[in-house]
Tab-separated table of C-alpha atoms in Angstrom:
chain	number	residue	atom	x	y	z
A	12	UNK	CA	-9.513	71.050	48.988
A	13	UNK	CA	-10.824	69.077	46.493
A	14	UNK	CA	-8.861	65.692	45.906
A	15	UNK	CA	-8.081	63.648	42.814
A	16	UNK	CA	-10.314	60.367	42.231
A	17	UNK	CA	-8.691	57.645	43.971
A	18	UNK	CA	-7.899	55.558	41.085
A	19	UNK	CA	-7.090	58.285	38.745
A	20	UNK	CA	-3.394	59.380	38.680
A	21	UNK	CA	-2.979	62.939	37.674
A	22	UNK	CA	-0.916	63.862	34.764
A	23	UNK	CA	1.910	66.683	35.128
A	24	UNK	CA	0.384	68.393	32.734
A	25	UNK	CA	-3.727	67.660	33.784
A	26	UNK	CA	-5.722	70.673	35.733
A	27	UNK	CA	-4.833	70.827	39.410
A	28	UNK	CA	-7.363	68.665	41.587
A	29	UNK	CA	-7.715	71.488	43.574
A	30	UNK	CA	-9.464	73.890	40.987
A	31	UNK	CA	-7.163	76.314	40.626
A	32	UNK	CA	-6.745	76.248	36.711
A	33	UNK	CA	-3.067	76.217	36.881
A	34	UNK	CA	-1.242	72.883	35.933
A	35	UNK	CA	-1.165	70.159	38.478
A	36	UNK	CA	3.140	70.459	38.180
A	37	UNK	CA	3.045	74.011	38.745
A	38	UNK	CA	0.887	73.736	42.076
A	39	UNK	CA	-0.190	71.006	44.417
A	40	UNK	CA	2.595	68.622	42.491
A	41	UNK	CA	5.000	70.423	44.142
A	42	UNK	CA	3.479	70.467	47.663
A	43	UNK	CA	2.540	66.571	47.584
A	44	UNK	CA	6.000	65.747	46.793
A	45	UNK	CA	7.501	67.764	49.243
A	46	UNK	CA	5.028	66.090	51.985
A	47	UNK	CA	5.896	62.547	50.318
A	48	UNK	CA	9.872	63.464	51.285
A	49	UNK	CA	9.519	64.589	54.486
A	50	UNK	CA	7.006	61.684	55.248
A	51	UNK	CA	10.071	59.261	53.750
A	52	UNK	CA	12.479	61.486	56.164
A	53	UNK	CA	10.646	60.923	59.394
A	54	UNK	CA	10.149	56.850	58.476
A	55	UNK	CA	13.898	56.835	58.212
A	56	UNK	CA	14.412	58.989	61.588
A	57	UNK	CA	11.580	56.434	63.061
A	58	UNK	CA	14.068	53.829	62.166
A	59	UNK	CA	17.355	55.363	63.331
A	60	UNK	CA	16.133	57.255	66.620
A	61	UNK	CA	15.405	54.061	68.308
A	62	UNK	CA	18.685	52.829	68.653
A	63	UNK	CA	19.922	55.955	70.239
A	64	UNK	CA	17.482	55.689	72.807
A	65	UNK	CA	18.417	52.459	73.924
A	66	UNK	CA	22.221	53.009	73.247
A	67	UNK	CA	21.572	56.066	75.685
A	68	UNK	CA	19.441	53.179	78.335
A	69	UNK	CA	22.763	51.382	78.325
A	70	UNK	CA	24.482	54.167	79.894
A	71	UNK	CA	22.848	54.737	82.874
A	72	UNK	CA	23.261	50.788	84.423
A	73	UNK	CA	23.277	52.306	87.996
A	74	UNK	CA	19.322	53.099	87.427
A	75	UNK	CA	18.632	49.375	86.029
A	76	UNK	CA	18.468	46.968	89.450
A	77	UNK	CA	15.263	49.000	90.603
A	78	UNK	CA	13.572	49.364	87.289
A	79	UNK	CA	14.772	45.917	86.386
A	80	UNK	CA	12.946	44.577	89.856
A	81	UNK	CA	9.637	46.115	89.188
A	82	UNK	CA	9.237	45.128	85.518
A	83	UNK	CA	9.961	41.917	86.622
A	84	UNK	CA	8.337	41.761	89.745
A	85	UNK	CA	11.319	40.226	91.384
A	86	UNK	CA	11.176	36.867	88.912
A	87	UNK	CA	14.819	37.576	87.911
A	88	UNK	CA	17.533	38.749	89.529
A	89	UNK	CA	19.536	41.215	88.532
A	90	UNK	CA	22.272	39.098	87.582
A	91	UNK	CA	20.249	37.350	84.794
A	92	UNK	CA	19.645	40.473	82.565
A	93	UNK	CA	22.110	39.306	79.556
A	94	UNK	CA	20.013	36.278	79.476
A	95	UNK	CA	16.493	37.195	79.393
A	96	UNK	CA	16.172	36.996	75.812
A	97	UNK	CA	16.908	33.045	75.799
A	98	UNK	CA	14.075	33.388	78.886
A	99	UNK	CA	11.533	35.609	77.576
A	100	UNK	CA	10.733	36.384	74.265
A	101	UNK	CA	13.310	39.430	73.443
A	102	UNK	CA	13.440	39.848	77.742
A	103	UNK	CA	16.032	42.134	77.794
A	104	UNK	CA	14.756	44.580	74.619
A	105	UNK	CA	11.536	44.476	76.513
A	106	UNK	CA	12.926	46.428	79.061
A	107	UNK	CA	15.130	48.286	77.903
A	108	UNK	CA	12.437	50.252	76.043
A	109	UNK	CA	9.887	50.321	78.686
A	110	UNK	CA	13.104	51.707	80.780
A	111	UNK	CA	13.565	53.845	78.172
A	112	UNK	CA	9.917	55.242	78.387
A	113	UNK	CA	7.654	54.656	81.311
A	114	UNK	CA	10.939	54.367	84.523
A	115	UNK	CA	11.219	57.634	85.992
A	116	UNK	CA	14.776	58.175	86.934
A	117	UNK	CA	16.635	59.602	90.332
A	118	UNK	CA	15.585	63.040	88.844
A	119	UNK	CA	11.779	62.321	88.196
A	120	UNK	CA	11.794	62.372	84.287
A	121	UNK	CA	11.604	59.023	81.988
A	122	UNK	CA	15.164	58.586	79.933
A	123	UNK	CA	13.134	60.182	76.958
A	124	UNK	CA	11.912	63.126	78.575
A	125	UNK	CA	15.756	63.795	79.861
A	126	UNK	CA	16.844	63.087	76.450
A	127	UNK	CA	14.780	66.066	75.048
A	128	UNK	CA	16.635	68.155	77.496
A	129	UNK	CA	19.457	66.771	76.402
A	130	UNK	CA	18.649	67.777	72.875
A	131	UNK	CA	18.218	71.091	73.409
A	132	UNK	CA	21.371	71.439	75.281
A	133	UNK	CA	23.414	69.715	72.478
A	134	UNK	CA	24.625	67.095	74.307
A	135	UNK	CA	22.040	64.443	72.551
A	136	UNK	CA	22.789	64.641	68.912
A	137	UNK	CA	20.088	64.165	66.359
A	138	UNK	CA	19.070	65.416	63.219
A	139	UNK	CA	15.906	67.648	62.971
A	140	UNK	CA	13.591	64.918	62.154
A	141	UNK	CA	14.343	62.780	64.840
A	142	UNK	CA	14.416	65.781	67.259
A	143	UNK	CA	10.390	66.077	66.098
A	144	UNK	CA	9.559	63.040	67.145
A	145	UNK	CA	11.776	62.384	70.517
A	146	UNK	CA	9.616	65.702	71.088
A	147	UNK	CA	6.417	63.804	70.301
A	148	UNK	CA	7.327	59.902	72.031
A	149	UNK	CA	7.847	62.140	75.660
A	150	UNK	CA	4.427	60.754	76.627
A	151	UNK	CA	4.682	57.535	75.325
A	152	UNK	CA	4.149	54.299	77.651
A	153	UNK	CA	3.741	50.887	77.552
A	154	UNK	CA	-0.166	49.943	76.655
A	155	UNK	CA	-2.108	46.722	75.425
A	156	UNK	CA	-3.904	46.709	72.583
A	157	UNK	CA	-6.217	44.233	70.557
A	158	UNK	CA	-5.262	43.572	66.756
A	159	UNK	CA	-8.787	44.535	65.126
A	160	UNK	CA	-8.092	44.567	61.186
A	161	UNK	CA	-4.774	42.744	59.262
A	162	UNK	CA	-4.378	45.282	56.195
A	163	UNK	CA	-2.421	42.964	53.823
A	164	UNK	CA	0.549	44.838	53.185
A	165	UNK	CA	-0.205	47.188	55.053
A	166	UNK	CA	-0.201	46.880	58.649
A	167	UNK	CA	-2.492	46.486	61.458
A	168	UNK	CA	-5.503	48.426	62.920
A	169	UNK	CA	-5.253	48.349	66.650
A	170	UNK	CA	-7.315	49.039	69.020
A	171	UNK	CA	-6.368	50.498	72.937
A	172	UNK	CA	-7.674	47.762	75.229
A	173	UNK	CA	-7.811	50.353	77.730
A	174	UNK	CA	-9.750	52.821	75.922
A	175	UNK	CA	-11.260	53.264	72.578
A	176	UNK	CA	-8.778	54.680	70.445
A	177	UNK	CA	-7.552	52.919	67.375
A	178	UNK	CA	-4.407	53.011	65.634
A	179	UNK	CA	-3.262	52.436	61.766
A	180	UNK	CA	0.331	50.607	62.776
A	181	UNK	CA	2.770	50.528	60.055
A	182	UNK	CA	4.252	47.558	61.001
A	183	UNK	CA	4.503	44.361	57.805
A	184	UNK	CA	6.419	42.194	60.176
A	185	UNK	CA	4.520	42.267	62.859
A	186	UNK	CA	1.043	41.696	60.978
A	187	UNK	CA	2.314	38.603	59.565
A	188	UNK	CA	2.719	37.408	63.126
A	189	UNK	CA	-0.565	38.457	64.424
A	190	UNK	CA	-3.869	37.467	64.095
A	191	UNK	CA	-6.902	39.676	64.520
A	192	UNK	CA	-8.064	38.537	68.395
A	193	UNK	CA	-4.905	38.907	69.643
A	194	UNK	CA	-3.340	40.956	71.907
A	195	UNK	CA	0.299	43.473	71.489
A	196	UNK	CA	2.049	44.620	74.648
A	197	UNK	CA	4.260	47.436	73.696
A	198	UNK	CA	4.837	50.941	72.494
A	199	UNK	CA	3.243	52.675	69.863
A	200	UNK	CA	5.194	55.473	68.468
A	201	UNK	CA	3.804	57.824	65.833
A	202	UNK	CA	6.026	58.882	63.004
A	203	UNK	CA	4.935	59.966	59.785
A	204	UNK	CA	1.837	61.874	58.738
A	205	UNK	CA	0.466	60.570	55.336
A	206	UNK	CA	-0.487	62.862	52.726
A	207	UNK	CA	-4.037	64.558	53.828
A	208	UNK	CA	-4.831	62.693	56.809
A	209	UNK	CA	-5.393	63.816	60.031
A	210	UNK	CA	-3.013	61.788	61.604
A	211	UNK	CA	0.097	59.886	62.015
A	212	UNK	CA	1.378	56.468	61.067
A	213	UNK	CA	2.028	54.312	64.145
A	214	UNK	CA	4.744	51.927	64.691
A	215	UNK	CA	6.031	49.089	67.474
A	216	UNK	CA	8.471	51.073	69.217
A	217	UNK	CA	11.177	48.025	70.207
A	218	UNK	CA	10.068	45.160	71.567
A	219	UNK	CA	6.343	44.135	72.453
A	220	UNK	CA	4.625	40.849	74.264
A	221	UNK	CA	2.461	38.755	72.250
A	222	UNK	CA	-0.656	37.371	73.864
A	223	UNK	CA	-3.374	35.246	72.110
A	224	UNK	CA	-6.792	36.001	72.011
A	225	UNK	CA	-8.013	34.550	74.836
A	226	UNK	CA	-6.190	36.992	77.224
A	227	UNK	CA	-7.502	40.533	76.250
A	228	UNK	CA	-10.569	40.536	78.991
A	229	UNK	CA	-8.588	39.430	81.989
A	230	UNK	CA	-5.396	41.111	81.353
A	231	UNK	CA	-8.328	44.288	81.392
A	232	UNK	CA	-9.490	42.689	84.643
A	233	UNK	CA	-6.018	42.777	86.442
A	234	UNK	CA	-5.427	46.095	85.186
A	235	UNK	CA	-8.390	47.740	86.634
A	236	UNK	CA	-7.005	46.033	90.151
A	237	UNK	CA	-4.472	48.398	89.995
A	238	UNK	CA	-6.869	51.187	89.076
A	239	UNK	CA	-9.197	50.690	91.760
A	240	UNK	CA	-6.150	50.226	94.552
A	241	UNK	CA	-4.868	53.778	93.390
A	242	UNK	CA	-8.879	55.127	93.487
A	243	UNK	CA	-8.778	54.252	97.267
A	244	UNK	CA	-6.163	57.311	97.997
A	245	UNK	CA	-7.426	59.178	94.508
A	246	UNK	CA	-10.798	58.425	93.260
A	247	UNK	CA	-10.209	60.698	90.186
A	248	UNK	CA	-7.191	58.897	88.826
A	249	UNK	CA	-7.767	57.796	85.050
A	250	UNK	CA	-5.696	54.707	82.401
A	251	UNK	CA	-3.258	56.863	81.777
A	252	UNK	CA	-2.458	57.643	85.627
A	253	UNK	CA	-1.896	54.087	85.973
A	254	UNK	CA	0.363	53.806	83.051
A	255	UNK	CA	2.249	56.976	83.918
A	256	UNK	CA	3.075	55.039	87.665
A	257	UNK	CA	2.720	51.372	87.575
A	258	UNK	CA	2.762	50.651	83.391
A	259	UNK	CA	5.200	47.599	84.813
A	260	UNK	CA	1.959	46.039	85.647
A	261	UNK	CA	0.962	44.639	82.698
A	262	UNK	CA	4.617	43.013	82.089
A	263	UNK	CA	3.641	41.413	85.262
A	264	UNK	CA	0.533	39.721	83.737
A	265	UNK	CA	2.267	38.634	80.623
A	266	UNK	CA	5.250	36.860	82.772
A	267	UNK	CA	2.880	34.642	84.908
A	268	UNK	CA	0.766	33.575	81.350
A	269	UNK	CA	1.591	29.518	80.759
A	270	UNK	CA	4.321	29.514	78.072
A	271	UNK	CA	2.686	26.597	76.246
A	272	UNK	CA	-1.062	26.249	75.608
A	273	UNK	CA	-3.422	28.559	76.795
A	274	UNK	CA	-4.302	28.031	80.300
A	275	UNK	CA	-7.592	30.010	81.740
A	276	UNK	CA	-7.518	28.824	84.968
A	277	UNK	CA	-3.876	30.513	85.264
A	278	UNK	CA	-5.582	33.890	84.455
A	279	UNK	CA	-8.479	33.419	86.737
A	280	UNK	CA	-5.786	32.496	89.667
A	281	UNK	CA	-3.999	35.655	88.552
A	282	UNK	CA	-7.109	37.857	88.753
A	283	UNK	CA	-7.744	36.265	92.144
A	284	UNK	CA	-4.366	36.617	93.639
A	285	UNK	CA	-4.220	40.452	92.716
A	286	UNK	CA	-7.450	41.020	94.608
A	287	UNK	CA	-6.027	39.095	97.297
A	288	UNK	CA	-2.648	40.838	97.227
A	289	UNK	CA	-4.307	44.455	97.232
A	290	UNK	CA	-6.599	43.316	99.601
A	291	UNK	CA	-9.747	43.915	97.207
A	292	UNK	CA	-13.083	42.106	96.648
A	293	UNK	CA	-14.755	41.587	93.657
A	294	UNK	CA	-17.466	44.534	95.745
A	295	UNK	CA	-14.844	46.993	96.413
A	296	UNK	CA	-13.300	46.932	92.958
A	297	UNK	CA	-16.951	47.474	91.842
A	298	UNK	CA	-17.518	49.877	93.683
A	299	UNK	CA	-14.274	51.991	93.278
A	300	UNK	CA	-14.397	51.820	89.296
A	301	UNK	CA	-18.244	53.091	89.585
A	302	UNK	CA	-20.571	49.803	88.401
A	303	UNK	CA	-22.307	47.259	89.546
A	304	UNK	CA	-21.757	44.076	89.703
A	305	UNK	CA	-23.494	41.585	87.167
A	306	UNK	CA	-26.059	39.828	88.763
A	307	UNK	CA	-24.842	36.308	89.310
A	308	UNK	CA	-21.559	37.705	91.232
A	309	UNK	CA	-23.728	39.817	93.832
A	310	UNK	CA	-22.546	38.571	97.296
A	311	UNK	CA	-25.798	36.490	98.822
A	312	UNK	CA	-27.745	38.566	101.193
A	313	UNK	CA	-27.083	36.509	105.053
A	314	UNK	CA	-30.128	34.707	105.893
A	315	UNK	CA	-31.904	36.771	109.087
A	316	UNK	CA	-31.326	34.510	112.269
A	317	UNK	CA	-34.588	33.343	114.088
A	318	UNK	CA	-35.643	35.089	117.707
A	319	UNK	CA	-37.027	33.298	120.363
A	320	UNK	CA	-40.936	34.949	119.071
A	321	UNK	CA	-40.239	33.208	115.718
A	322	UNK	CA	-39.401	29.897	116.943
A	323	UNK	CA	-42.656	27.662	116.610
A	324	UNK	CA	-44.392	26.886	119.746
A	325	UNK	CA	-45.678	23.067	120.619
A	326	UNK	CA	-49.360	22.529	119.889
């Protein structure tokens, strides 16, 4: 379909842009502004769908102390939920939406996936546009990703740390945080689909961890710990394995990150406690995620011990 020029804005009366000879307000006029509502609809649902999800978190408390324990790796007890935001920046939203979205429940599903039952069954009650996208955020989980591009006004262009896919995040708030470098913890959810592109708006789905950009390559490093310790049982296990069972992990790198300046030698400790704790060498992890290791962390070969024929004999 052919498309008007960007800059030029097409009269009501002007030639449709897509060459049919009819009036632009008889043909695509209608279509685009029909697209433009529902695109406002789903921002709004976006908005109001959220809250129900956590509302709905809040009543199921007897599933929190083990959820609560692995997100925080034990650092908190139980107790000490009301007070996490005062402890960690927005704590207690944090996990309440990766509850919400990566803890699988008694039953097996995440609270979102039993919500879409729910839904259907009519005992969930949302309107039809935030039914389409509880339908789409059912394989949403917590991920890192790198800011790449501020769009002034816009949003944010981020990139998967854990992969190569990129995302346009409509998100104005959180730009003006951000710098490009640095790192979001969270959960993208998509929403809206803009007029003639191929796919959706993004947006921070509740609450998401703030790193700065000096983290991105180890917080990669721990992660692929965890990949390589599930490779030993199941060699073909991919990111989004590791996400869809142990997504807590990365929560448990952000919690052990210095609150105050930027600390490297905290991150290198981290990286070497994991191996330690998974009982992993820099070799094995190597070896499990398929590469080599760089050159100047091969292990030294042992130098050959000297025999009785090698020894040197007296003159």
């Amino acid at each position: 379909m052919a498309k008007p020029a960007k800059n030029k804005k097409l009269g009501r009366n002007d030639p449709c842009h897509c060459g049919s000879g009819r009036k632009y307000k008889d043909c695509h006029l209608i279509i685009e502004e029909a697209a433009r509502s529902e695109q406002l609809l789903l921002r709004q649902a976006q908005d109001s769908l959220l809250p129900k999800i956590i509302e709905a978190a809040q009543s199921v408390p007897e599933q929190f102390p083990e959820a609560f324990a692995r997100f925080w790796q034990n650092k908190y007890p139980f107790e000490q939920m009301s007070d996490l935001d005062a402890v960690e920046d927005r704590g207690a939203e944090r996990f309440l939406t990766w509850f919400a979205f990566d803890f699988h429940m008694n039953n097996g599903r995440t609270l979102v996936e039993q919500l879409n039952i729910a839904a259907d069954e009519g005992s969930f009650e949302v309107d039809p546009y935030e039914r389409r996208l509880l339908e789409q955020w059912r394989t949403v989980r917590l991920r890192p990703y790198i800011v790449a591009e501020i769009r002034k006004g816009k949003g944010m262009l981020l990139r998967d740390l854990l992969g190569e896919q990129e995302f346009d995040v409509t998100d104005y708030n959180a730009a003006k945080r951000l710098e490009v470098g640095e790192v979001v913890v969270g959960h993208l959810t998509p929403a809206d689909t803009p007029l003639d592109a191929p796919v959706p708006n993004y947006y921070l789905g509740g609450a998401a961890a703030h790193l700065t950009n000096d983290t991105p390559q180890k917080l990669v490093e721990f992660a692929e710990l965890h990949l390589a310790d599930m490779r030993r049982e199941r060699p073909d296990v991919t990111w989004s394995d590791l996400l869809e069972e142990r997504s807590e992990v990365l929560n448990h790198f952000v919690i052990a990150l210095p609150r105050e300046a930027p600390d490297p030698s905290v991150m290198e400790r981290l990286v070497s406690d994991g191996r330690i704790a998974l009982q992993l060498t820099k070799e094995s992890v190597a070896s499990l995620l398929g590469r080599m290791l760089p050159k100047d962390e091969e292990p030294e070969e042992p130098e050959a011990e000297k025999t009785d024929d090698s020894e040197e004999k007296p003159a």
